[in-house]
Amino acid sequence: MESDIYLVGLNHRTAGVDVRERFALADHCDQEHWALPCEGGIHESIILSTCNRVELLATGQGDVAGQMLNCWANARGAGIEDLQPYIYIHKSLEAVRHIFSVASSLDSMVLGESQILGQLKTAYRKAVACRATGVILNRLLHKAFFVAKRVRTETAVASNAVSISYAAVELAKRIFGDMHAHKVLLVGAGEMAELAAAHLLQNGIDEIFVANRTFSRGQQLAEQFHGHAVPFDKLTELLTTVDIIITSTGAAAPVIRARDIRAVLKTRKNRPMFFIDIAVPRDIDPDVNALDNVYLYDIDDLKEIVEENLANRRDEANKAKKIVNEEVNFFAKWLTGLDAQPTIVALIQRGEQIAQEEISRTLRRIGDHDPKHRAALEAMAGALARKFNHDPIMFLKRGSMSQEGSSARISMIREIFNIDNISV
Amino acid sequence: MISPECATLPTLLLCSVSSIAGIVGMLARSVFLRRLGVWLAVAVFISQSLMLMLGFHKALPGGLSLGAYLQLFAWFVLLCGLIVWRKIKQETPLLFAAPLCLMLFAMSMSFLDAAVPLPASLKVPFYALHIGALFLSLGLLAIAFFAALLFLFLEGRIKSKQRTQGFWQDMPAIVLLDKTNALTVLTAFPLYTLGIVSGLLWAKPVFGASMTGDPKEVVSVVIWLIFAVLFHNRLVNNWKGRKPARFVVLIFLLCLFSIVVVNTVMNTNHAFLRG
């Protein structure tokens, strides 16, 4: 292969956040952070720089990896030796496999998260805008996007919530369906409860109420969510109107008990209630879950769901890896086909050249001739050249399909037909 | 004119494809197949309606056969599935209604000839009130039954903190299933009552008395009583969730017993297999 694919990078597994920050490359086209000028051995390049990874993908000849590292270190005002302990280098099909895995979120910190695909698309767009990509990287990145789509549709690697707050929202949807026309009450002001409330708002919840022992803090939080602050002692009264209750107070004893809810249910005509208790110690009496039309999930229940979902994603990742391997093989065939292409073109040109030379010689010998005869001769010579080239071309194409021995077949054909014009 | 003989096979075929598309669509989580199942169910309903309007009645010169009874029931089940689909914007009850319709339709094929003779004077009101009201009520109960079973399964999993996986994740939210239950029960009970009362009224001229101790009458009254408890509590005591779901399951199973066992095995004035 004349030009090969290289990938150098570091990620959340190989480097801590301080190192990732130090070697982050902000923007491919930013002159100050110009990391990979397409010169020397490098033909094409893309830089992917996110909070969890910095990766440089390039095609080129010679010591491409060394050149990439050098550019990268220089751009960040460091030496290669500073980078060395944290990096990984992949070449050829390993680089292809890696980029497919990254696009499919199989290499992400949170397996199956969708953000990385968007980041990779942005990185590719920037590289295209800088004219830093060519035939191979264009094809590779488009293929990576296709693989990511296949993985998402054919496996469940991206399904189900893997964070406590999302798990709570998913459960709320299973109970209430459409989130519109439902009201949320935040009791206390824990960080995770706020996150869950924010997700519920994103999902179209109608109204948010905040009840906090410190009313001013409650007001502050209510403003943040465009909701209403209510005095803590009005809690039971409010329970008759809200449907989802998220609690995270620091109270030592439960603030909501089953006996309170029995009366509340009667007032609210048994409309379902969903309690999410994120506090430790718990804010809600566990007996509440035994009541009809009341659902209670505490932090351990939600954690368990998240753990199960993560385990499920890990199982699905094995299916996804099979898809990635399949697509790597397809890409490898395309790459080797690319290797044989110059030789095929050279063979065809050589055949055409020989045909033209022989036609000219023959016509000189004939002397005066009819244009019809010239056309007939040209057609015959062209057909001969094409037929003569057919078998060697098929031989090369078979080589690219089988992959093994592809370069040996190319060398053999180049030698037999003396394509490189080596005088013997 | 479409005769029932030539319309039955295409309807049966459409119903089979609709049921398969709906079930496979649900299991494979394919939106396209589910939609296909829904629209084919609409086509089945149109085809069945044409059968009823243009030729079906001609197959019943001597009264109502078990086959005709089952085909009418299939039509009402699908009608109720369509009503719930349009009303609550949920396709799942309709996708359950299609296979039930197929089952009833397929079963009807063997019993189309066994007719119960009726006095000519009672044919029209009998169809319009007794059968119409009862079948619409049973169709609604069939939809409520599926919604209740789904509710009990999904609610049980949420309550016991077990995960729902695969195609279960695409099922409607439990609040919507309960809403389906409420809508169908509150509509079905008055219709069921109308059907029973009209039956009792017509029983007098036909059988000599309103209540003759006929097994069908007894079972129907028992069902009506349980149904009344559910209706009352839904309306007055705001029953929601598990309790009404369990009641619906019980009522529908009793209705099935009444149709399948009482009408065919027991000695009753409603028997369909008599010459």
XYZ file of C-alpha atoms in Angstrom:
699
model
C 0.000 0.000 0.000
C 1.359 3.388 -0.967
C -0.550 5.303 1.689
C -1.636 3.835 5.019
C -4.080 4.881 7.745
C -2.713 5.952 11.135
C -4.426 6.905 14.351
C -2.701 8.301 17.414
C -4.589 9.409 20.460
C -5.299 9.352 24.147
C -8.587 8.863 25.935
C -10.271 8.542 29.333
C -8.720 5.111 29.802
C -5.115 6.048 29.075
C -4.951 9.575 30.498
C -6.394 11.516 33.395
C -8.437 14.647 32.901
C -5.390 16.903 33.539
C -3.462 15.219 30.720
C -6.510 15.299 28.418
C -6.885 19.009 29.122
C -3.209 19.656 28.455
C -3.187 17.911 25.090
C -6.650 18.902 23.865
C -6.686 20.341 20.354
C -9.350 22.977 20.221
C -9.986 23.447 16.527
C -8.488 21.912 13.472
C -8.554 25.157 11.517
C -7.387 27.376 14.338
C -3.943 28.579 13.279
C -2.672 28.518 16.854
C -3.630 24.881 17.193
C -2.842 23.800 13.664
C -1.895 20.260 14.459
C -1.605 18.393 11.230
C -0.475 20.347 8.214
C -1.028 18.183 5.168
C 2.586 18.166 4.129
C 5.525 15.798 4.290
C 4.273 12.234 4.642
C 0.742 13.211 5.677
C -1.854 13.270 2.874
C -5.126 13.587 4.794
C -6.022 14.278 8.429
C -8.838 14.682 10.927
C -8.616 15.727 14.560
C -11.183 14.581 17.094
C -10.867 16.444 20.374
C -13.530 15.950 23.051
C -13.488 16.000 26.845
C -12.826 12.252 26.920
C -10.453 11.811 24.001
C -8.013 13.489 21.640
C -7.376 11.502 18.488
C -5.515 12.311 15.289
C -6.404 10.301 12.247
C -4.307 10.580 9.106
C -3.235 8.847 5.942
C 0.244 9.101 4.572
C 3.574 7.509 3.847
C 6.712 7.046 5.886
C 6.875 7.866 9.573
C 3.344 9.309 9.682
C 2.770 8.428 13.343
C 6.009 10.154 14.356
C 5.085 13.230 12.346
C 1.583 13.298 13.886
C 2.992 13.056 17.401
C 5.509 15.760 16.665
C 2.834 18.131 15.318
C 0.568 17.375 18.271
C 3.245 17.925 20.906
C 4.418 21.120 19.187
C 0.875 22.472 19.011
C 0.540 22.049 22.778
C 4.046 23.325 23.549
C 5.254 19.964 24.812
C 7.703 17.280 23.803
C 6.867 13.870 22.348
C 8.196 12.293 25.536
C 5.409 14.098 27.492
C 2.794 12.453 25.308
C 4.334 9.005 24.996
C 3.116 7.488 28.318
C -0.533 8.190 27.516
C -0.952 7.494 23.842
C -1.966 4.580 21.680
C -1.083 4.177 18.030
C -3.168 2.167 15.577
C -2.243 1.465 11.986
C -4.169 0.221 8.936
C -7.176 -1.940 9.813
C -6.670 -1.466 13.554
C -7.075 2.281 13.020
C -10.220 1.571 10.976
C -11.605 -0.714 13.701
C -10.858 1.889 16.346
C -12.607 4.726 14.529
C -15.636 2.482 13.848
C -15.759 1.601 17.558
C -15.463 5.254 18.564
C -18.273 6.295 16.183
C -20.476 3.482 17.525
C -19.760 4.629 21.084
C -18.206 1.274 22.005
C -15.096 3.071 23.238
C -16.946 5.762 25.195
C -16.839 6.248 28.948
C -20.628 5.698 29.028
C -21.129 2.821 26.627
C -23.670 3.641 23.925
C -23.896 7.402 24.561
C -24.833 9.333 21.445
C -22.742 12.490 21.848
C -19.556 11.067 20.350
C -21.135 10.514 16.928
C -22.108 14.189 16.748
C -18.599 15.190 17.831
C -17.046 12.973 15.174
C -19.343 14.460 12.529
C -18.331 17.982 13.610
C -14.649 17.045 13.477
C -15.130 15.618 9.984
C -17.006 18.736 8.814
C -14.165 20.940 10.036
C -11.568 18.755 8.341
C -13.545 18.888 5.075
C -13.835 22.676 5.372
C -10.052 22.826 5.745
C -9.679 20.533 2.708
C -7.718 18.186 4.933
C -9.531 15.016 3.827
C -9.239 12.961 0.658
C -10.505 9.739 -0.899
C -9.567 7.425 1.979
C -10.647 9.494 4.987
C -13.848 10.618 3.261
C -14.765 7.012 2.638
C -13.591 5.934 6.121
C -15.627 8.570 7.959
C -18.786 7.996 5.915
C -18.392 4.298 6.602
C -17.904 5.042 10.325
C -21.193 6.982 10.396
C -22.897 4.097 8.611
C -21.471 1.571 11.107
C -22.677 3.723 14.014
C -26.176 3.772 12.523
C -26.134 -0.005 12.018
C -25.021 -0.559 15.601
C -27.794 1.698 16.910
C -30.524 0.070 14.886
C -29.401 -3.563 15.103
C -28.373 -3.669 18.767
C -29.725 -2.229 22.012
C -26.356 -0.747 22.938
C -27.824 2.754 23.145
C -31.157 1.872 24.708
C -32.298 2.349 28.313
C -31.179 4.951 30.799
C -27.729 4.704 32.345
C -28.004 7.609 34.750
C -30.154 7.893 37.871
C -32.000 10.976 36.620
C -32.765 9.481 33.192
C -33.892 6.228 34.808
C -36.384 8.237 36.886
C -37.686 10.025 33.783
C -38.059 6.734 31.877
C -40.071 5.288 34.750
C -42.282 8.363 34.855
C -42.955 7.873 31.134
C -43.882 4.219 31.688
C -46.429 5.315 34.261
C -47.844 8.500 32.749
C -46.896 8.310 29.057
C -47.061 11.845 27.811
C -45.469 14.146 30.385
C -47.651 17.115 29.424
C -50.433 17.934 31.860
C -48.485 16.421 34.767
C -47.010 18.336 37.677
C -43.760 17.750 39.569
C -42.931 18.553 43.160
C -39.328 18.853 44.324
C -39.007 18.312 48.065
C -35.565 19.475 49.189
C -32.810 20.632 46.911
C -30.324 17.870 46.189
C -28.193 17.960 43.052
C -29.530 14.692 41.650
C -33.129 15.730 42.290
C -32.494 18.967 40.393
C -31.056 16.955 37.509
C -34.125 14.691 37.431
C -36.392 17.749 37.498
C -34.431 19.292 34.614
C -34.857 16.089 32.560
C -38.580 16.003 33.333
C -38.887 19.612 32.185
C -37.079 18.720 28.951
C -39.651 15.961 28.478
C -42.494 18.453 28.567
C -43.672 18.390 32.182
C -46.365 20.971 32.788
C -45.405 22.643 36.077
C -42.775 22.361 38.800
C -43.278 23.156 42.493
C -40.444 23.373 45.010
C -40.927 22.806 48.726
C -37.827 23.434 50.800
C -37.375 23.968 54.531
C -35.433 27.144 53.703
C -38.026 29.012 51.672
C -35.507 31.372 50.020
C -33.516 28.397 48.679
C -36.795 26.950 47.407
C -37.564 30.233 45.651
C -34.124 30.255 44.071
C -34.636 26.742 42.748
C -38.171 27.472 41.572
C -36.871 30.426 39.562
C -34.263 28.171 37.964
C -37.030 25.845 36.709
C -39.603 28.599 36.056
C -41.698 26.942 38.763
C -43.359 27.908 42.040
C -41.905 27.828 45.548
C -44.290 26.569 48.241
C -43.892 26.560 52.022
C -42.721 23.209 53.399
C -45.726 22.902 55.721
C -48.083 22.919 52.694
C -46.491 19.703 51.446
C -49.431 17.351 52.121
C -51.867 19.811 50.581
C -49.751 20.008 47.432
C -49.614 16.233 47.131
C -53.250 16.265 46.039
C -52.371 18.078 42.803
C -48.872 16.907 41.799
C -48.192 13.556 40.092
C -44.424 13.138 40.372
C -42.660 13.829 43.658
C -38.864 13.951 43.894
C -37.494 14.095 47.426
C -33.948 14.817 48.540
C -34.080 16.458 51.950
C -31.546 15.921 54.680
C -34.241 14.874 57.163
C -33.368 12.064 59.570
C -36.913 10.613 59.533
C -39.380 10.138 56.633
C -41.223 13.332 55.665
C -43.949 11.474 53.740
C -45.740 8.524 55.347
C -48.194 5.933 54.013
C -50.992 7.134 56.302
C -50.727 10.668 54.834
C -50.896 9.312 51.302
C -54.046 7.269 51.954
C -55.983 10.474 52.635
C -54.278 12.264 49.735
C -55.279 9.486 47.311
C -58.906 9.849 48.278
C -58.817 13.581 47.575
C -57.078 13.115 44.245
C -59.582 10.417 43.197
C -56.910 7.699 43.103
C -54.933 9.343 40.301
C -51.497 7.638 40.232
C -48.529 9.130 42.059
C -44.861 8.473 41.390
C -42.413 9.079 44.233
C -38.677 9.298 43.541
C -36.788 9.262 46.812
C -33.168 10.218 46.225
C -32.416 11.080 49.858
C -30.282 9.028 52.250
C -31.700 8.438 54.837
C -34.927 7.994 52.895
C -37.569 10.729 52.923
C -40.511 8.477 52.102
C -41.891 5.632 54.169
C -41.310 2.417 52.078
C -44.868 1.270 52.913
C -46.103 3.923 50.483
C -45.267 1.531 47.629
C -47.824 -0.969 48.949
C -50.679 1.462 48.259
C -52.683 1.070 45.050
C -51.816 3.565 42.307
C -48.675 4.702 44.139
C -45.188 3.890 42.891
C -42.093 4.506 44.977
C -38.505 4.215 43.814
C -35.599 5.025 46.093
C -31.972 5.664 45.163
C -31.045 1.947 45.408
C -33.913 0.925 43.113
C -32.824 3.469 40.540
C -29.165 2.445 40.878
C -30.167 -1.160 40.318
C -32.001 -0.200 37.128
C -28.977 1.731 35.918
C -26.672 -1.228 36.714
C -28.956 -3.644 34.870
C -29.163 -1.306 31.902
C -25.387 -0.967 31.827
C -24.983 -4.746 31.968
C -27.473 -5.038 29.130
C -25.508 -2.496 27.112
C -22.306 -4.478 27.739
C -23.995 -7.618 26.388
C -25.196 -5.697 23.380
C -21.661 -4.338 22.852
C -20.544 -7.860 21.891
C -23.126 -7.898 19.106
C -21.981 -4.423 18.102
C -18.343 -5.574 17.936
C -19.345 -8.265 15.447
C -20.939 -5.598 13.253
C -17.770 -3.479 13.521
C -15.598 -6.461 12.513
C -17.856 -7.198 9.554
C -17.617 -3.606 8.364
C -13.840 -3.513 8.899
C -13.573 -6.494 6.528
C -15.682 -4.702 3.906
C -13.522 -1.619 4.252
C -10.356 -3.710 3.969
C -11.596 -5.068 0.627
C -12.244 -1.562 -0.602
C -8.766 -0.484 0.555
C -6.981 -3.351 -1.182
C -9.072 -2.663 -4.259
C -7.694 0.840 -4.065
C -4.159 -0.637 -4.090
C -4.796 -2.526 -7.299
C -6.425 0.459 -9.018
C -3.203 2.196 -10.250
C -1.919 -1.103 -11.683
C -5.240 -1.733 -13.479
C -5.182 1.795 -14.912
C -1.539 1.343 -15.965
C -2.381 -1.982 -17.653
C -5.239 -0.403 -19.622
C -3.110 2.584 -20.646
C -0.277 0.283 -21.682
C -2.672 -1.775 -23.822
C -4.068 1.367 -25.457
C -0.568 2.697 -26.092
C 0.596 -0.545 -27.730
C -2.578 -0.644 -29.843
C -2.053 2.953 -31.030
C 1.599 2.301 -31.862
C 0.744 -0.824 -33.871
C -2.091 0.917 -35.727
C 0.233 3.799 -36.737
C 2.924 1.355 -37.898
C 0.453 -0.719 -39.933
C -1.157 2.336 -41.526
C 2.280 3.669 -42.521
C 2.995 0.369 -44.218
C -0.337 0.387 -46.082
C 0.116 3.944 -47.322
C -3.107 5.509 -48.690
C -6.062 4.180 -46.814
C -9.765 4.610 -46.452
C -10.926 6.214 -43.106
C -13.264 3.226 -42.802
C -10.263 0.878 -42.773
C -8.536 3.000 -40.135
C -11.647 2.868 -37.923
C -11.881 -0.900 -38.391
C -8.214 -1.345 -37.490
C -8.585 0.866 -34.403
C -11.621 -1.104 -33.273
C -9.806 -4.394 -33.744
C -6.645 -3.256 -31.936
C -8.668 -1.805 -29.047
C -10.653 -5.030 -28.711
C -7.447 -7.084 -28.755
C -5.882 -4.923 -26.044
C -9.003 -5.133 -23.881
C -9.292 -8.901 -24.291
C -5.610 -9.350 -23.600
C -5.892 -7.255 -20.419
C -9.078 -8.933 -19.198
C -7.439 -11.906 -17.465
C -4.677 -9.986 -15.672
C -7.256 -7.404 -14.488
C -9.497 -10.165 -13.163
C -6.437 -11.711 -11.502
C -5.794 -8.376 -9.718
C -9.433 -7.934 -8.720
C -9.576 -11.446 -7.275
C -6.525 -10.520 -5.246
C -8.273 -7.482 -3.796
C -11.321 -9.570 -2.916
C -9.312 -12.233 -1.118
C -7.039 -9.663 0.497
C -4.312 -12.228 1.132
C -1.483 -11.916 -1.344
C -2.903 -8.773 -2.893
C 0.422 -6.935 -3.008
C 2.178 -10.082 -4.335
C -0.323 -10.247 -7.209
C 0.176 -6.531 -7.951
C 3.993 -6.927 -7.987
C 3.704 -10.004 -10.202
C 1.522 -8.235 -12.782
C 3.694 -5.094 -12.736
C 6.750 -7.257 -13.312
C 5.252 -9.488 -16.032
C 3.895 -6.533 -17.996
C 6.843 -4.296 -17.132
C 4.525 -1.511 -16.069
C 7.298 0.313 -14.243
C 9.476 0.339 -17.425
C 12.434 -1.339 -15.813
C 14.983 -2.138 -18.549
C 16.218 -5.697 -18.411
C -73.839 -7.445 -4.506
C -71.121 -9.117 -2.482
C -72.176 -12.501 -1.306
C -70.781 -13.656 2.044
C -69.274 -16.725 0.371
C -66.930 -14.724 -1.856
C -66.214 -11.977 0.683
C -65.355 -14.333 3.550
C -62.064 -15.593 2.128
C -60.549 -12.162 1.293
C -61.663 -10.872 4.712
C -60.097 -13.851 6.435
C -56.903 -13.362 4.436
C -56.753 -9.632 5.205
C -57.386 -10.349 8.868
C -54.563 -12.937 8.938
C -52.075 -10.543 7.324
C -53.173 -7.729 9.655
C -52.742 -9.954 12.721
C -49.335 -11.249 11.598
C -48.085 -7.756 10.692
C -49.304 -6.362 14.027
C -47.849 -9.162 16.163
C -44.536 -9.328 14.281
C -44.375 -5.514 14.352
C -44.827 -5.526 18.115
C -42.320 -8.334 18.724
C -39.735 -6.955 16.301
C -40.406 -3.389 17.447
C -41.007 -2.334 13.843
C -43.070 0.824 13.535
C -43.721 0.100 9.859
C -45.197 -3.363 10.503
C -47.331 -2.092 13.380
C -48.749 0.660 11.184
C -49.332 -1.877 8.431
C -51.188 -4.070 10.938
C -53.362 -1.108 11.952
C -54.272 -0.071 8.404
C -54.946 -3.656 7.371
C -57.268 -3.933 10.383
C -59.098 -0.891 9.008
C -59.348 -2.703 5.650
C -60.706 -5.819 7.416
C -63.336 -3.702 9.131
C -64.417 -2.150 5.807
C -64.562 -5.580 4.194
C -66.585 -7.024 7.103
C -68.938 -4.040 7.045
C -69.532 -4.560 3.306
C -70.268 -8.215 3.986
C -72.804 -7.264 6.633
C -74.436 -4.558 4.553
C -74.549 -6.236 1.171
C -75.040 -9.905 1.694
C -74.421 -11.326 5.109
C -78.061 -11.145 6.213
C -79.000 -13.344 3.268
C -77.043 -16.211 4.810
C -79.350 -16.159 7.811
C -82.797 -16.829 6.491
C -83.752 -18.920 9.478
C -82.358 -16.719 12.236
C -78.965 -16.459 13.929
C -76.357 -19.232 13.719
C -73.312 -19.603 15.962
C -71.159 -18.812 12.914
C -73.066 -15.601 12.237
C -72.959 -14.799 15.949
C -69.151 -15.182 15.955
C -68.740 -13.121 12.772
C -70.878 -10.336 14.193
C -68.885 -10.488 17.410
C -65.628 -10.284 15.369
C -66.963 -7.174 13.608
C -67.878 -5.538 16.931
C -64.470 -6.382 18.450
C -62.734 -4.683 15.543
C -65.133 -1.729 15.692
C -64.305 -1.243 19.383
C -60.572 -1.578 18.661
C -60.921 1.171 16.054
C -62.911 3.407 18.422
C -60.266 3.064 21.158
C -57.501 3.633 18.594
C -59.080 6.893 17.463
C -60.160 7.996 20.930
C -56.993 7.318 22.956
C -54.519 7.409 20.048
C -53.207 3.980 21.021
C -52.759 1.311 18.364
C -51.936 -1.539 20.767
C -55.587 -2.414 21.654
C -56.393 -2.557 17.934
C -53.383 -4.804 17.295
C -54.760 -7.157 19.955
C -58.286 -6.890 18.521
C -57.168 -8.047 15.047
C -55.975 -11.553 16.134
C -59.110 -11.981 18.289
C -61.215 -10.988 15.289
C -59.269 -13.509 13.178
C -59.844 -16.241 15.754
C -63.590 -15.553 15.937
C -63.860 -15.265 12.175
C -61.981 -18.526 11.577
C -64.095 -20.324 14.197
C -67.287 -19.026 12.600
C -66.614 -20.850 9.324
C -67.653 -24.248 10.707
C -70.910 -23.031 12.259
C -72.499 -20.835 9.604
C -75.291 -23.293 8.810
C -76.571 -24.080 12.335
C -79.395 -21.528 12.730
C -81.848 -20.911 15.536
C -85.333 -20.158 14.185
C -86.868 -16.904 15.380
C -90.401 -15.548 15.105
C -90.463 -13.174 12.134
C -92.002 -10.391 14.231
C -88.986 -10.275 16.541
C -86.213 -10.315 14.001
C -85.641 -6.587 13.526
C -85.810 -5.329 17.133
C -83.904 -8.409 18.263
C -81.021 -7.493 15.986
C -81.153 -3.817 16.767
C -81.327 -3.888 20.535
C -80.553 -7.219 22.166
C -77.788 -8.383 19.845
C -76.494 -4.921 18.872
C -76.190 -3.639 22.440
C -74.761 -6.889 23.814
C -72.225 -7.320 21.033
C -71.015 -3.738 21.243
C -70.665 -4.206 24.973
C -68.768 -7.496 24.480
C -66.502 -5.895 21.884
C -65.652 -3.115 24.324
C -65.095 -5.694 27.055
C -62.685 -7.598 24.791
C -60.606 -4.441 24.346
C -60.840 -3.715 28.078
C -59.720 -7.293 28.775
C -56.517 -6.911 26.732
C -55.850 -3.509 28.255
C -56.410 -4.967 31.738
C -54.066 -7.913 31.156
C -51.388 -5.575 29.839
C -51.969 -3.217 32.745
C -51.659 -5.982 35.353
C -48.417 -7.234 33.798
C -46.762 -3.830 33.312
C -48.000 -2.352 36.586
C -46.833 -5.453 38.426
C -43.352 -5.027 37.005
C -43.191 -1.334 37.902
C -44.524 -2.000 41.385
C -42.100 -4.850 42.027
C -39.261 -2.806 40.514
C -38.504 -5.227 37.723
C -37.264 -4.016 34.367
C -39.396 -4.187 31.259
C -37.343 -5.277 28.296
C -37.652 -5.580 24.531
C -41.052 -4.985 22.950
C -42.686 -4.486 26.353
C -40.988 -1.094 26.364
C -43.177 -0.058 23.418
C -46.414 -0.843 25.224
C -48.633 2.066 26.312
C -48.084 3.745 29.682
C -50.135 2.199 32.489
C -52.193 5.377 32.908
C -53.323 5.058 29.280
C -54.219 1.400 29.787
C -56.298 2.360 32.808
C -57.922 5.117 30.747
C -58.806 2.503 28.095
C -60.302 0.357 30.850
C -62.372 3.273 32.178
C -63.608 4.363 28.749
C -64.635 0.854 27.694
C -66.232 -0.128 31.022
C -68.241 3.081 31.361
C -69.563 2.646 27.810
C -70.004 -1.118 27.919
C -72.072 -1.388 31.110
C -75.071 0.708 29.943
C -75.012 -1.218 26.645
C -74.843 -4.548 28.474
C -77.780 -3.451 30.648
C -79.753 -2.449 27.564
C -79.009 -5.820 25.978
C -80.100 -7.753 29.080
C -83.281 -5.702 29.634
C -84.333 -5.993 25.979
C -83.674 -9.757 26.198
C -85.858 -10.066 29.302
C -88.644 -8.070 27.671
C -88.678 -10.194 24.533
C -88.326 -13.417 26.475
C -91.917 -13.060 27.668
C -93.702 -13.350 24.284
C -91.148 -15.871 22.964
C -90.621 -18.190 25.979
C -93.677 -17.335 28.090
C -91.837 -15.554 30.941
C -89.066 -12.956 31.374
C -87.011 -15.165 33.713
C -87.292 -18.865 32.998
C -84.233 -20.048 34.930
C -82.428 -20.606 31.635
C -78.636 -21.067 32.289
C -77.857 -18.222 29.864
C -80.157 -15.898 31.818
C -78.576 -16.864 35.130
C -75.003 -16.401 33.889
C -75.931 -13.093 32.209
C -77.493 -11.749 35.408
C -74.436 -12.818 37.463
C -72.190 -11.048 34.945
C -74.443 -7.979 35.071
C -74.198 -7.858 38.891
C -70.385 -8.028 38.883
C -70.323 -5.512 36.041
C -72.595 -3.212 38.094
C -70.182 -3.360 41.054
C -67.317 -2.346 38.774
C -69.350 0.402 37.062
C -70.536 1.821 40.372
C -67.072 1.855 41.931
C -65.437 3.286 38.820
C -67.964 6.081 38.744
C -68.645 6.780 42.414
C -65.588 5.559 44.338
C -63.042 6.484 41.635
C -61.620 3.000 41.340
C -58.438 3.081 39.282
C -55.625 0.686 38.510
C -55.420 -2.937 39.625
C -58.910 -3.465 41.074
C -60.915 -2.483 37.964
C -58.405 -4.356 35.791
C -58.982 -7.581 37.768
C -62.750 -7.082 37.584
C -62.623 -6.654 33.812
C -60.589 -9.847 33.426
C -63.154 -11.739 35.515
C -66.153 -10.275 33.648
C -64.717 -11.003 30.221
C -63.791 -14.578 31.172
C -67.368 -15.087 32.408
C -68.661 -13.673 29.105
C -66.449 -16.127 27.191
C -67.805 -18.938 29.380
C -71.311 -17.732 28.621
C -70.696 -17.679 24.855
C -68.544 -20.763 24.442
C -69.851 -23.122 27.143
C -73.422 -22.037 27.928
C -74.484 -21.420 24.313
C -73.028 -24.655 22.995
C -72.991 -27.240 25.820
C -75.884 -26.370 28.127
C -79.577 -26.819 27.525
C -80.610 -23.228 26.907
C -82.947 -21.216 24.719
C -79.824 -19.516 23.342
C -78.221 -22.742 22.048
C -76.838 -22.371 18.549
C -76.139 -25.942 17.655
C -79.765 -27.005 17.577
C -81.270 -27.859 14.277
